[in-house]
């Protein structure tokens, strides 16, 4: 199907939804407020495709900033289905990646004294050493440098524009700490992640020619999950869009703002919503969940919204499972009663998720499932595939190609090659470099077809045949080669951790795997059935949530995110007589209808 034919079909699909239709055709600054299951990603993707095909003339393109690499990869894959392949006309990635690859790398050498030509991104150990040295220089040897640094990180992410009085006028000792830390990194030719948007902001603000160059290349900026992206992104949007002539298209949901600990601030979005030159469009239909679940979700949020179900969808179901016992017994009850109940009613394992607040709760569920031999996959901090890592997702996709994807071009080889070029060269490579990399990649992939390798053996071959040669030629200053070593360690056969390669790729014959995820990691995903585990009065909300109104509101939004993940059934598991007060509110709301 041609690009224009695919685009025509996509536009026809949303004609019945006035909000989506208006959003994708909007030609000015636009914020799409989209509740759970309202088709925000679909709207964003169609708007991007339409801009590339109809509004922006080649070789100009569009940029899209996402919360994490997993979101970026999903958007790339879905755009490819509309015939829009990743190329020089599109940037899709995090605000850190945008700052590094679109601002710092191409333009920093033009600004004398900003960064050394051979700068790179610091490792975790190098950052820790710099924190300790800076702390000693500013505060002496007494105290915990890393505890103090956590406060400094908050200031660093909040006070992006250091020309304002707040930089030194508010917590000047932390400003000294930060500046000493950054000076140590620079002496060693290093930057870190938080440096990236800060340096990019400074470059764009102080050099109009950089702002003009970015506008010339990307006349439209798309932002996914605006409420999660914090002060650095907000300052860049203000420079590029509000004052710089780039058109803004953003999707957001303040009710799902759950990343305050990373510097996200939903009030930043309100600053844009109040502007008369920014159009606001609301998506009100929930295409995901049944009406009972939608009704319950508003009880979970504690505020009324006008979200509604689509005619013809099922009501959905809510069930409450009080357990006489602690987290271990609650996990056991999930494994022995709740999951069998769902499976007996033909819910597929891969469409069931068990959600919890912290990874240590996931350990308890994993142990309970292992005892009765129910297969599962974790997407929390204990996951084999680190969802935020582009290299880890690339490794997973390569495994998918080897274990059957080569037959159906799922994933397409061209997409794999594009990811490899991005990982090694930051996306900028000569034709000879592209050909050489392609030969290496295809030789490795073909060598794994139908040979029966386990994940551990295949990963070791990936390390020696791809990672080590690529390390030697890489120009990408942000490298994640240690991710491959982590995955090898997590599949060590000596510890009985090795798995078939089709488990890594997700191509499993027969029964699938139940998903185990934290509430944070589940954001943006959907399942037929969701089990919310550990919804006790001491867990959500917990003691820290009660320390401030802001913390309590964010915890409530986190609860809301979990409640809005299922399509058909939502199960709450808690200690009997010790349930979360929010479960009680939700239960009484459902009883009232």
Coordinates of C-alpha atoms in Angstrom, one line a residue:
X1 CA 0.0 0.0 0.0
X2 CA 1.4 3.4 -0.9
X3 CA 2.0 6.1 1.7
X4 CA -0.8 8.3 0.4
X5 CA -3.3 5.3 0.2
X6 CA -2.4 4.3 3.8
X7 CA -2.8 7.9 5.0
X8 CA -6.2 8.1 3.3
X9 CA -7.4 5.0 5.0
X10 CA -6.1 6.2 8.4
X11 CA -7.9 9.5 8.0
X12 CA -11.1 7.7 7.1
X13 CA -10.8 5.6 10.3
X14 CA -11.0 8.7 12.5
X15 CA -13.7 10.6 10.7
X16 CA -16.3 9.5 13.2
X17 CA -14.3 10.9 16.1
X18 CA -14.5 14.7 15.9
X19 CA -11.7 15.2 18.4
X20 CA -9.2 13.0 16.6
X21 CA -10.2 14.4 13.3
X22 CA -9.8 18.0 14.3
X23 CA -6.4 17.3 16.0
X24 CA -4.7 15.7 13.0
X25 CA -5.8 18.5 10.7
X26 CA -4.9 21.4 13.1
X27 CA -2.3 23.7 11.5
X28 CA -1.4 25.8 14.6
X29 CA -0.1 25.0 18.1
X30 CA -2.2 22.2 19.5
X31 CA -2.5 20.3 22.8
X32 CA -4.5 17.1 22.7
X33 CA -5.8 16.2 26.2
X34 CA -6.4 12.5 26.0
X35 CA -7.7 10.2 28.7
X36 CA -6.8 6.5 29.0
X37 CA -7.8 4.4 26.0
X38 CA -8.8 7.4 24.0
X39 CA -6.5 6.7 21.0
X40 CA -3.9 9.4 21.7
X41 CA -1.0 7.4 20.2
X42 CA -3.1 6.8 17.0
X43 CA -3.9 10.5 16.8
X44 CA -0.3 11.4 17.3
X45 CA 0.9 9.0 14.6
X46 CA -1.6 10.1 12.0
X47 CA -0.9 13.7 12.7
X48 CA 2.9 13.0 12.2
X49 CA 2.3 11.1 9.0
X50 CA 0.0 13.8 7.6
X51 CA 2.5 16.5 8.4
X52 CA 5.2 14.6 6.6
X53 CA 3.1 13.8 3.6
X54 CA 1.1 17.1 3.2
X55 CA 2.6 20.0 5.2
X56 CA 6.4 19.6 5.3
X57 CA 8.3 19.5 2.1
X58 CA 11.3 17.1 1.7
X59 CA 14.1 17.4 2.9
X60 CA 12.5 19.2 5.9
X61 CA 10.9 16.9 8.5
X62 CA 9.4 16.6 11.9
X63 CA 10.7 15.8 15.4
X64 CA 8.8 13.8 18.1
X65 CA 10.0 13.8 21.7
X66 CA 8.8 10.9 23.8
X67 CA 9.1 10.0 27.5
X68 CA 11.4 7.0 27.0
X69 CA 12.9 4.8 24.3
X70 CA 10.1 2.2 24.5
X71 CA 7.6 4.9 23.5
X72 CA 9.9 6.0 20.7
X73 CA 10.2 2.5 19.3
X74 CA 6.5 1.9 19.4
X75 CA 5.9 5.1 17.5
X76 CA 8.5 4.2 14.9
X77 CA 6.9 0.8 14.3
X78 CA 3.4 2.2 14.0
X79 CA 4.6 4.9 11.6
X80 CA 6.2 2.2 9.5
X81 CA 2.8 0.6 9.1
X82 CA 1.6 3.9 7.5
X83 CA 4.5 3.7 5.1
X84 CA 6.6 6.3 7.0
X85 CA 10.1 4.8 7.6
X86 CA 12.6 6.3 10.0
X87 CA 15.1 8.4 7.9
X88 CA 16.7 11.8 7.8
X89 CA 13.3 13.5 7.8
X90 CA 12.2 12.2 11.2
X91 CA 13.6 12.3 14.7
X92 CA 11.8 10.2 17.3
X93 CA 13.3 9.9 20.8
X94 CA 13.7 11.2 24.3
X95 CA 14.4 14.8 25.2
X96 CA 17.9 13.7 26.1
X97 CA 18.4 12.1 22.8
X98 CA 17.0 15.2 21.0
X99 CA 19.4 17.4 22.9
X100 CA 22.4 15.2 22.2
X101 CA 21.9 14.2 18.6
X102 CA 20.1 17.2 17.2
X103 CA 21.7 20.1 19.1
X104 CA 24.9 19.2 21.0
X105 CA 26.6 16.8 18.5
X106 CA 26.1 18.8 15.3
X107 CA 26.6 22.3 16.8
X108 CA 28.8 22.2 20.0
X109 CA 32.0 22.3 18.0
X110 CA 31.0 25.7 16.6
X111 CA 31.0 27.2 20.1
X112 CA 34.5 27.8 21.4
X113 CA 35.1 26.3 24.9
X114 CA 31.7 24.7 25.3
X115 CA 32.8 21.0 25.2
X116 CA 35.9 19.1 24.1
X117 CA 35.6 17.6 20.6
X118 CA 35.9 14.1 21.9
X119 CA 33.4 14.4 24.8
X120 CA 31.4 11.3 25.8
X121 CA 28.6 10.4 28.2
X122 CA 29.9 9.5 31.7
X123 CA 29.4 6.0 33.1
X124 CA 27.5 5.5 36.4
X125 CA 30.9 5.0 38.2
X126 CA 32.3 8.1 36.8
X127 CA 29.3 10.1 37.9
X128 CA 29.5 8.7 41.4
X129 CA 33.2 9.6 41.6
X130 CA 32.5 13.2 40.4
X131 CA 29.7 13.6 43.0
X132 CA 32.0 12.5 45.8
X133 CA 34.9 14.7 44.7
X134 CA 32.6 17.7 44.3
X135 CA 31.0 17.2 47.7
X136 CA 34.4 17.0 49.3
X137 CA 35.4 20.3 47.6
X138 CA 32.3 22.2 48.6
X139 CA 31.2 20.7 51.9
X140 CA 34.2 18.7 53.3
X141 CA 34.3 15.1 54.3
X142 CA 31.3 15.0 56.7
X143 CA 28.0 13.7 55.6
X144 CA 26.6 11.5 52.8
X145 CA 27.5 13.0 49.4
X146 CA 24.9 11.0 47.5
X147 CA 22.1 11.9 49.8
X148 CA 22.9 15.6 49.3
X149 CA 23.2 15.0 45.6
X150 CA 19.6 13.8 45.4
X151 CA 18.5 17.2 46.5
X152 CA 21.0 18.8 44.0
X153 CA 19.5 16.7 41.2
X154 CA 16.0 18.1 41.9
X155 CA 17.4 21.7 41.7
X156 CA 19.4 20.9 38.6
X157 CA 16.3 19.5 36.8
X158 CA 14.1 22.4 37.9
X159 CA 16.3 25.4 37.5
X160 CA 17.2 24.9 33.8
X161 CA 17.7 28.6 33.0
X162 CA 20.7 29.5 35.2
X163 CA 20.6 33.2 34.1
X164 CA 17.5 33.6 36.4
X165 CA 17.9 34.8 40.0
X166 CA 16.5 31.5 41.4
X167 CA 19.7 29.6 40.4
X168 CA 21.9 31.2 43.1
X169 CA 19.1 32.8 45.1
X170 CA 17.5 29.5 46.1
X171 CA 19.8 26.9 47.7
X172 CA 23.0 28.5 46.6
X173 CA 25.0 25.7 48.4
X174 CA 23.4 23.2 46.0
X175 CA 24.3 25.4 43.1
X176 CA 27.9 25.3 44.2
X177 CA 27.7 21.5 44.5
X178 CA 26.3 21.2 41.0
X179 CA 28.8 23.5 39.4
X180 CA 31.7 21.7 41.1
X181 CA 30.4 18.4 39.9
X182 CA 29.9 19.6 36.3
X183 CA 33.4 21.1 36.3
X184 CA 34.9 17.8 37.3
X185 CA 33.0 16.1 34.4
X186 CA 34.2 18.7 31.9
X187 CA 37.9 18.3 33.0
X188 CA 37.5 14.6 32.1
X189 CA 35.7 15.3 28.8
X190 CA 32.4 14.1 30.1
X191 CA 28.7 15.0 30.2
X192 CA 25.8 13.2 31.9
X193 CA 22.1 12.7 31.1
X194 CA 20.9 15.8 32.9
X195 CA 23.6 17.9 31.2
X196 CA 22.1 17.1 27.8
X197 CA 18.9 19.2 27.8
X198 CA 20.6 21.9 30.0
X199 CA 23.5 22.4 27.5
X200 CA 21.1 22.2 24.6
X201 CA 18.8 24.9 26.2
X202 CA 21.8 27.2 26.7
X203 CA 23.0 26.7 23.1
X204 CA 19.5 27.4 21.6
X205 CA 18.9 30.4 23.9
X206 CA 22.3 32.1 23.3
X207 CA 22.7 31.4 19.6
X208 CA 19.8 32.4 17.4
X209 CA 21.4 30.6 14.4
X210 CA 21.0 27.3 16.1
X211 CA 17.3 28.0 16.8
X212 CA 16.9 28.9 13.1
X213 CA 18.7 25.8 12.0
X214 CA 16.4 23.6 14.0
X215 CA 13.3 25.4 12.7
X216 CA 14.5 24.9 9.2
X217 CA 15.0 21.2 9.7
X218 CA 12.0 20.5 11.9
X219 CA 9.2 23.0 11.4
X220 CA 6.9 20.9 13.5
X221 CA 7.6 19.5 17.0
X222 CA 5.5 16.6 18.3
X223 CA 5.6 15.8 22.0
X224 CA 4.1 12.6 23.5
X225 CA 3.1 12.5 27.2
X226 CA 3.9 16.2 27.8
X227 CA 3.0 16.0 31.4
X228 CA 5.8 13.6 32.1
X229 CA 8.7 15.4 30.6
X230 CA 9.6 18.1 33.1
X231 CA 11.2 21.5 33.1
X232 CA 14.0 20.9 30.5
X233 CA 11.5 19.9 27.8
X234 CA 9.2 22.8 28.8
X235 CA 12.0 25.3 28.5
X236 CA 13.0 23.9 25.1
X237 CA 9.4 24.1 23.9
X238 CA 9.1 27.7 25.0
X239 CA 12.3 28.6 23.0
X240 CA 11.6 26.6 19.9
X241 CA 7.8 26.8 19.6
X242 CA 6.3 29.7 21.6
X243 CA 9.2 32.1 20.7
X244 CA 11.0 30.2 17.8
X245 CA 8.4 29.6 15.1
X246 CA 8.2 25.8 15.3
X247 CA 4.7 24.5 15.4
X248 CA 3.8 22.4 18.5
X249 CA 1.6 19.4 18.6
X250 CA 1.5 17.7 22.0
X251 CA -0.6 15.0 23.6
X252 CA -1.0 14.8 27.4
X253 CA -3.1 13.7 30.3
X254 CA -2.5 15.5 33.6
X255 CA -4.4 12.7 35.4
X256 CA -1.6 10.3 34.5
X257 CA 1.3 12.4 35.6
X258 CA 3.2 9.9 37.9
X259 CA 6.9 10.8 37.5
X260 CA 7.4 13.6 40.0
X261 CA 10.5 11.9 41.2
X262 CA 12.2 12.5 37.9
X263 CA 11.2 16.2 37.8
X264 CA 7.9 16.0 36.0
X265 CA 5.5 18.8 36.9
X266 CA 1.9 18.8 35.5
X267 CA 1.6 22.5 36.2
X268 CA 4.0 23.2 33.3
X269 CA 1.3 21.9 30.9
X270 CA -1.2 24.3 32.4
X271 CA 1.0 27.2 31.4
X272 CA 0.6 26.1 27.7
X273 CA -3.2 25.4 28.1
X274 CA -3.7 29.0 29.3
X275 CA -2.2 30.5 26.1
X276 CA -4.6 31.9 23.5
X277 CA -2.3 30.8 20.7
X278 CA -2.5 27.2 21.7
X279 CA -5.6 25.2 20.8
X280 CA -6.9 22.6 23.2
X281 CA -8.7 19.5 21.9
X282 CA -10.1 16.9 24.3
X283 CA -10.5 13.2 23.4
X284 CA -13.4 11.9 25.5
X285 CA -14.1 8.4 24.2
X286 CA -12.4 5.4 25.9
X287 CA -12.0 2.7 23.3
X288 CA -10.2 0.4 25.8
X289 CA -12.3 -0.4 28.8
X290 CA -15.8 -1.5 29.5
X291 CA -18.3 1.0 31.1
X292 CA -18.0 -0.4 34.6
X293 CA -14.2 0.0 34.5
X294 CA -14.5 3.5 33.2
X295 CA -17.0 4.4 36.0
X296 CA -14.6 2.8 38.5
X297 CA -11.6 4.7 37.2
X298 CA -13.2 8.0 38.0
X299 CA -13.6 6.7 41.6
X300 CA -10.0 5.8 41.6
X301 CA -9.0 9.3 40.4
X302 CA -11.3 10.9 43.0
X303 CA -12.5 13.5 40.5
X304 CA -15.2 13.6 37.8
X305 CA -14.3 13.5 34.1
X306 CA -16.6 13.2 31.1
X307 CA -14.9 10.1 29.7
X308 CA -17.4 7.7 28.1
X309 CA -17.3 4.2 26.6
X310 CA -18.0 3.5 23.0
X311 CA -21.4 2.0 22.0
X312 CA -21.2 -1.8 21.7
X313 CA -18.3 -2.4 24.1
X314 CA -18.8 -4.8 27.1
X315 CA -19.5 -3.5 30.6
X316 CA -16.3 -5.0 31.9
X317 CA -16.0 -6.6 35.4
X318 CA -14.5 -5.7 38.8
X319 CA -13.7 -8.2 41.4
X320 CA -12.4 -7.8 45.0
X321 CA -10.2 -10.5 46.6
X322 CA -9.6 -10.0 50.3
X323 CA -6.9 -12.3 51.6
X324 CA -6.3 -13.3 55.3
X325 CA -2.6 -12.7 55.3
X326 CA 0.5 -10.8 54.2
X327 CA 2.0 -10.1 50.8
X328 CA 3.3 -13.7 50.5
X329 CA -0.2 -15.1 51.0
X330 CA -1.7 -12.6 48.7
X331 CA 0.8 -13.6 46.0
X332 CA 0.0 -17.2 46.6
X333 CA -3.8 -16.5 46.3
X334 CA -3.1 -14.9 42.9
X335 CA -1.2 -18.0 41.7
X336 CA -3.6 -20.6 43.1
X337 CA -7.0 -18.9 42.7
X338 CA -7.2 -15.7 40.7
X339 CA -5.1 -16.7 37.7
X340 CA -6.7 -20.1 37.3
X341 CA -10.1 -18.4 37.4
X342 CA -9.1 -16.1 34.6
X343 CA -7.5 -18.8 32.5
X344 CA -10.5 -21.0 32.9
X345 CA -12.6 -18.3 31.3
X346 CA -10.3 -18.2 28.3
X347 CA -8.2 -15.2 29.1
X348 CA -4.9 -15.7 27.3
X349 CA -1.8 -15.5 29.6
X350 CA -0.1 -12.9 27.5
X351 CA -3.2 -10.6 28.0
X352 CA -3.1 -10.8 31.8
X353 CA -1.0 -8.4 33.9
X354 CA -0.2 -8.4 37.6
X355 CA 0.6 -4.9 38.7
X356 CA 2.2 -3.7 41.9
X357 CA 3.9 -0.6 43.3
X358 CA 7.5 -1.8 43.8
X359 CA 9.7 -4.5 42.3
X360 CA 10.1 -6.3 45.6
X361 CA 6.4 -7.1 45.4
X362 CA 7.1 -8.5 42.0
X363 CA 9.6 -10.9 43.6
X364 CA 6.8 -12.4 45.7
X365 CA 4.5 -12.9 42.7
X366 CA 7.3 -14.4 40.7
X367 CA 8.1 -16.9 43.4
X368 CA 4.5 -17.9 43.7
X369 CA 4.1 -18.4 40.0
X370 CA 7.4 -20.4 39.7
X371 CA 6.1 -22.8 42.3
X372 CA 3.1 -23.8 40.1
X373 CA 5.1 -23.4 36.8
X374 CA 3.2 -20.5 35.3
X375 CA 5.3 -18.7 32.7
X376 CA 5.7 -15.0 33.2
X377 CA 7.7 -12.0 31.9
X378 CA 8.8 -9.1 34.1
X379 CA 8.9 -5.5 32.8
X380 CA 10.0 -3.9 36.1
X381 CA 13.6 -3.3 37.2
X382 CA 14.2 -7.1 37.3
X383 CA 13.4 -7.5 33.6
X384 CA 15.7 -9.3 31.3
X385 CA 15.0 -6.7 28.7
X386 CA 15.5 -3.1 30.0
X387 CA 12.5 -1.4 28.4
X388 CA 14.2 2.0 28.5
X389 CA 17.3 0.8 26.7
X390 CA 17.4 1.2 22.9
X391 CA 20.1 -1.5 22.7
X392 CA 18.1 -3.9 24.8
X393 CA 15.0 -3.4 22.6
X394 CA 17.2 -3.9 19.5
X395 CA 18.5 -7.2 20.9
X396 CA 15.0 -8.3 21.6
X397 CA 13.9 -7.3 18.1
X398 CA 16.9 -9.2 16.5
X399 CA 15.8 -12.3 18.5
X400 CA 12.3 -11.8 17.0
X401 CA 13.7 -11.7 13.5
X402 CA 15.8 -14.9 14.1
X403 CA 13.0 -16.9 15.6
X404 CA 10.5 -16.4 12.8
X405 CA 10.3 -12.8 12.0
X406 CA 12.5 -13.2 8.9
X407 CA 9.6 -15.1 7.2
X408 CA 7.1 -12.3 7.6
X409 CA 9.4 -9.2 7.8
X410 CA 8.2 -8.7 11.5
X411 CA 10.3 -6.8 12.4
X412 CA 11.4 -5.5 9.0
X413 CA 15.1 -5.9 8.3
X414 CA 15.3 -2.2 7.2
X415 CA 14.0 -1.2 10.7
X416 CA 16.7 -3.3 12.4
X417 CA 19.4 -1.8 10.2
X418 CA 18.1 1.7 11.1
X419 CA 18.3 0.9 14.8
X420 CA 21.9 -0.5 14.4
X421 CA 23.0 2.7 12.6
X422 CA 21.5 4.8 15.3
X423 CA 23.2 2.8 18.0
X424 CA 26.6 2.8 16.4
X425 CA 26.8 6.1 14.5
X426 CA 24.0 8.1 16.1
X427 CA 22.1 7.8 12.8
X428 CA 24.7 9.7 10.7
X429 CA 26.7 7.3 8.5
X430 CA 28.3 7.2 5.1
X431 CA 27.0 4.8 2.4
X432 CA 30.1 2.6 2.9
X433 CA 29.5 2.5 6.6
X434 CA 25.9 1.5 6.1
X435 CA 26.9 -1.3 3.7
X436 CA 29.5 -2.6 6.1
X437 CA 27.2 -2.6 9.1
X438 CA 24.5 -4.3 7.1
X439 CA 26.8 -7.1 6.1
X440 CA 27.8 -7.7 9.7
X441 CA 24.2 -7.6 10.9
X442 CA 22.7 -9.9 8.3
X443 CA 25.6 -12.4 8.7
X444 CA 24.9 -12.6 12.4
X445 CA 21.1 -12.9 12.0
X446 CA 21.3 -15.6 9.4
X447 CA 23.7 -17.5 11.6
X448 CA 21.0 -17.9 14.2
X449 CA 18.2 -19.2 12.1
X450 CA 17.1 -22.8 13.0
X451 CA 20.2 -23.7 15.0
X452 CA 18.5 -24.1 18.3
X453 CA 20.6 -21.7 20.4
X454 CA 19.5 -20.8 23.9
X455 CA 19.2 -17.1 24.8
X456 CA 22.5 -17.2 26.7
X457 CA 24.5 -18.7 23.8
X458 CA 22.9 -16.4 21.3
X459 CA 23.6 -13.3 23.5
X460 CA 27.3 -14.4 23.8
X461 CA 27.5 -14.6 20.0
X462 CA 25.8 -11.2 19.7
X463 CA 28.5 -9.8 22.1
X464 CA 31.4 -11.2 20.1
X465 CA 30.1 -10.8 16.5
X466 CA 28.4 -7.4 16.8
X467 CA 29.0 -5.5 20.1
X468 CA 32.7 -5.8 20.2
X469 CA 33.3 -4.8 16.5
X470 CA 30.8 -2.0 16.9
X471 CA 32.4 -0.6 20.0
X472 CA 35.6 -0.2 18.0
X473 CA 34.0 2.0 15.4
X474 CA 31.2 3.7 17.3
X475 CA 30.8 7.5 17.0
X476 CA 27.6 7.6 19.2
X477 CA 28.8 9.3 22.4
X478 CA 26.0 7.6 24.4
X479 CA 26.7 3.9 24.4
X480 CA 25.0 1.2 26.3
X481 CA 27.2 -1.8 25.6
X482 CA 27.1 -3.0 29.2
X483 CA 23.4 -3.8 28.6
X484 CA 24.4 -6.9 26.6
X485 CA 26.7 -8.1 29.4
X486 CA 23.8 -7.6 31.9
X487 CA 21.5 -9.7 29.8
X488 CA 24.2 -12.4 29.5
X489 CA 24.5 -12.4 33.3
X490 CA 20.8 -12.6 33.8
X491 CA 20.6 -15.8 31.6
X492 CA 23.5 -17.6 33.2
X493 CA 22.8 -21.4 32.8
X494 CA 24.9 -22.1 35.9
X495 CA 22.2 -20.4 37.9
X496 CA 19.4 -22.1 36.0
X497 CA 18.5 -18.7 34.4
X498 CA 18.8 -19.6 30.7
X499 CA 15.7 -19.6 28.5
X500 CA 14.8 -20.5 24.9
X501 CA 15.5 -17.8 22.4
X502 CA 11.8 -17.5 21.5
X503 CA 11.1 -16.5 25.2
X504 CA 13.4 -13.6 24.7
X505 CA 11.7 -12.6 21.4
X506 CA 8.2 -13.2 22.6
X507 CA 7.6 -15.8 19.9
X508 CA 6.4 -18.6 22.2
X509 CA 4.6 -21.6 20.8
X510 CA 1.5 -22.5 22.8
X511 CA 1.0 -20.8 26.1
X512 CA 2.2 -17.2 26.5
X513 CA 3.5 -15.5 29.6
X514 CA 1.7 -13.4 32.2
X515 CA 3.1 -9.9 32.6
X516 CA 4.5 -8.8 35.9
X517 CA 4.9 -5.0 36.1
X518 CA 5.1 -2.1 38.4
X519 CA 2.4 0.5 38.1
X520 CA 4.9 2.9 36.7
X521 CA 6.1 0.5 34.0
X522 CA 2.5 -0.4 33.0
X523 CA 1.7 3.2 32.0
X524 CA 0.7 3.3 28.3
X525 CA 0.0 -0.4 28.1
X526 CA -3.2 -2.3 28.1
X527 CA -4.4 -5.9 28.8
X528 CA -7.6 -7.9 28.8
X529 CA -7.3 -8.6 32.5
X530 CA -5.4 -6.8 35.3
X531 CA -4.7 -8.0 38.8
X532 CA -3.7 -5.2 41.1
X533 CA -1.6 -6.8 43.9
X534 CA -0.8 -5.4 47.3
X535 CA -3.5 -2.7 47.4
X536 CA -3.3 -2.5 51.1
X537 CA -3.8 0.6 53.3
X538 CA 0.0 0.7 54.1
X539 CA 1.1 0.3 50.5
X540 CA -1.0 2.7 48.5
X541 CA -1.1 5.3 49.8
X542 CA 1.9 4.7 52.1
X543 CA 3.5 6.8 54.8
X544 CA 5.6 8.9 52.4
X545 CA 2.5 9.7 50.3
X546 CA 1.0 11.5 53.3
X547 CA 4.0 13.8 53.7
X548 CA 2.6 16.3 51.3
X549 CA -0.5 17.0 49.2
X550 CA 1.6 16.8 46.0
X551 CA 2.8 13.3 46.9
X552 CA -0.6 12.1 47.9
X553 CA -2.1 13.4 44.6
X554 CA 0.6 11.7 42.6
X555 CA 0.1 8.4 44.4
X556 CA -3.6 8.6 43.6
X557 CA -2.8 9.2 40.0
X558 CA -0.6 6.1 40.1
X559 CA -3.5 4.1 41.4
X560 CA -5.7 5.5 38.6
X561 CA -3.1 4.4 36.0
X562 CA -3.4 0.8 37.3
X563 CA -7.2 0.9 37.3
X564 CA -7.3 2.1 33.6
X565 CA -5.1 -0.6 32.1
X566 CA -7.7 -3.4 31.6
X567 CA -10.1 -3.9 28.8
X568 CA -12.4 -6.5 30.4
X569 CA -11.6 -7.4 34.0
X570 CA -10.0 -5.7 37.0
X571 CA -9.1 -7.7 40.1
X572 CA -8.0 -6.1 43.4
X573 CA -6.0 -8.2 45.9
X574 CA -5.5 -6.9 49.4
X575 CA -5.2 -7.9 53.0
X576 CA -8.6 -8.5 54.5
X577 CA -9.8 -5.5 56.6
X578 CA -6.6 -3.6 55.6
X579 CA -7.5 -2.5 52.0
X580 CA -6.5 0.8 50.6
X581 CA -9.0 3.6 51.3
X582 CA -9.2 4.2 47.6
X583 CA -10.4 0.6 47.0
X584 CA -13.2 1.3 49.5
X585 CA -14.2 4.5 47.7
X586 CA -14.2 2.7 44.4
X587 CA -16.2 -0.2 45.8
X588 CA -18.9 2.1 47.2
X589 CA -19.0 4.0 43.9
X590 CA -19.6 0.8 42.0
X591 CA -22.3 -0.3 44.4
X592 CA -24.1 3.0 43.9
X593 CA -23.9 2.5 40.1

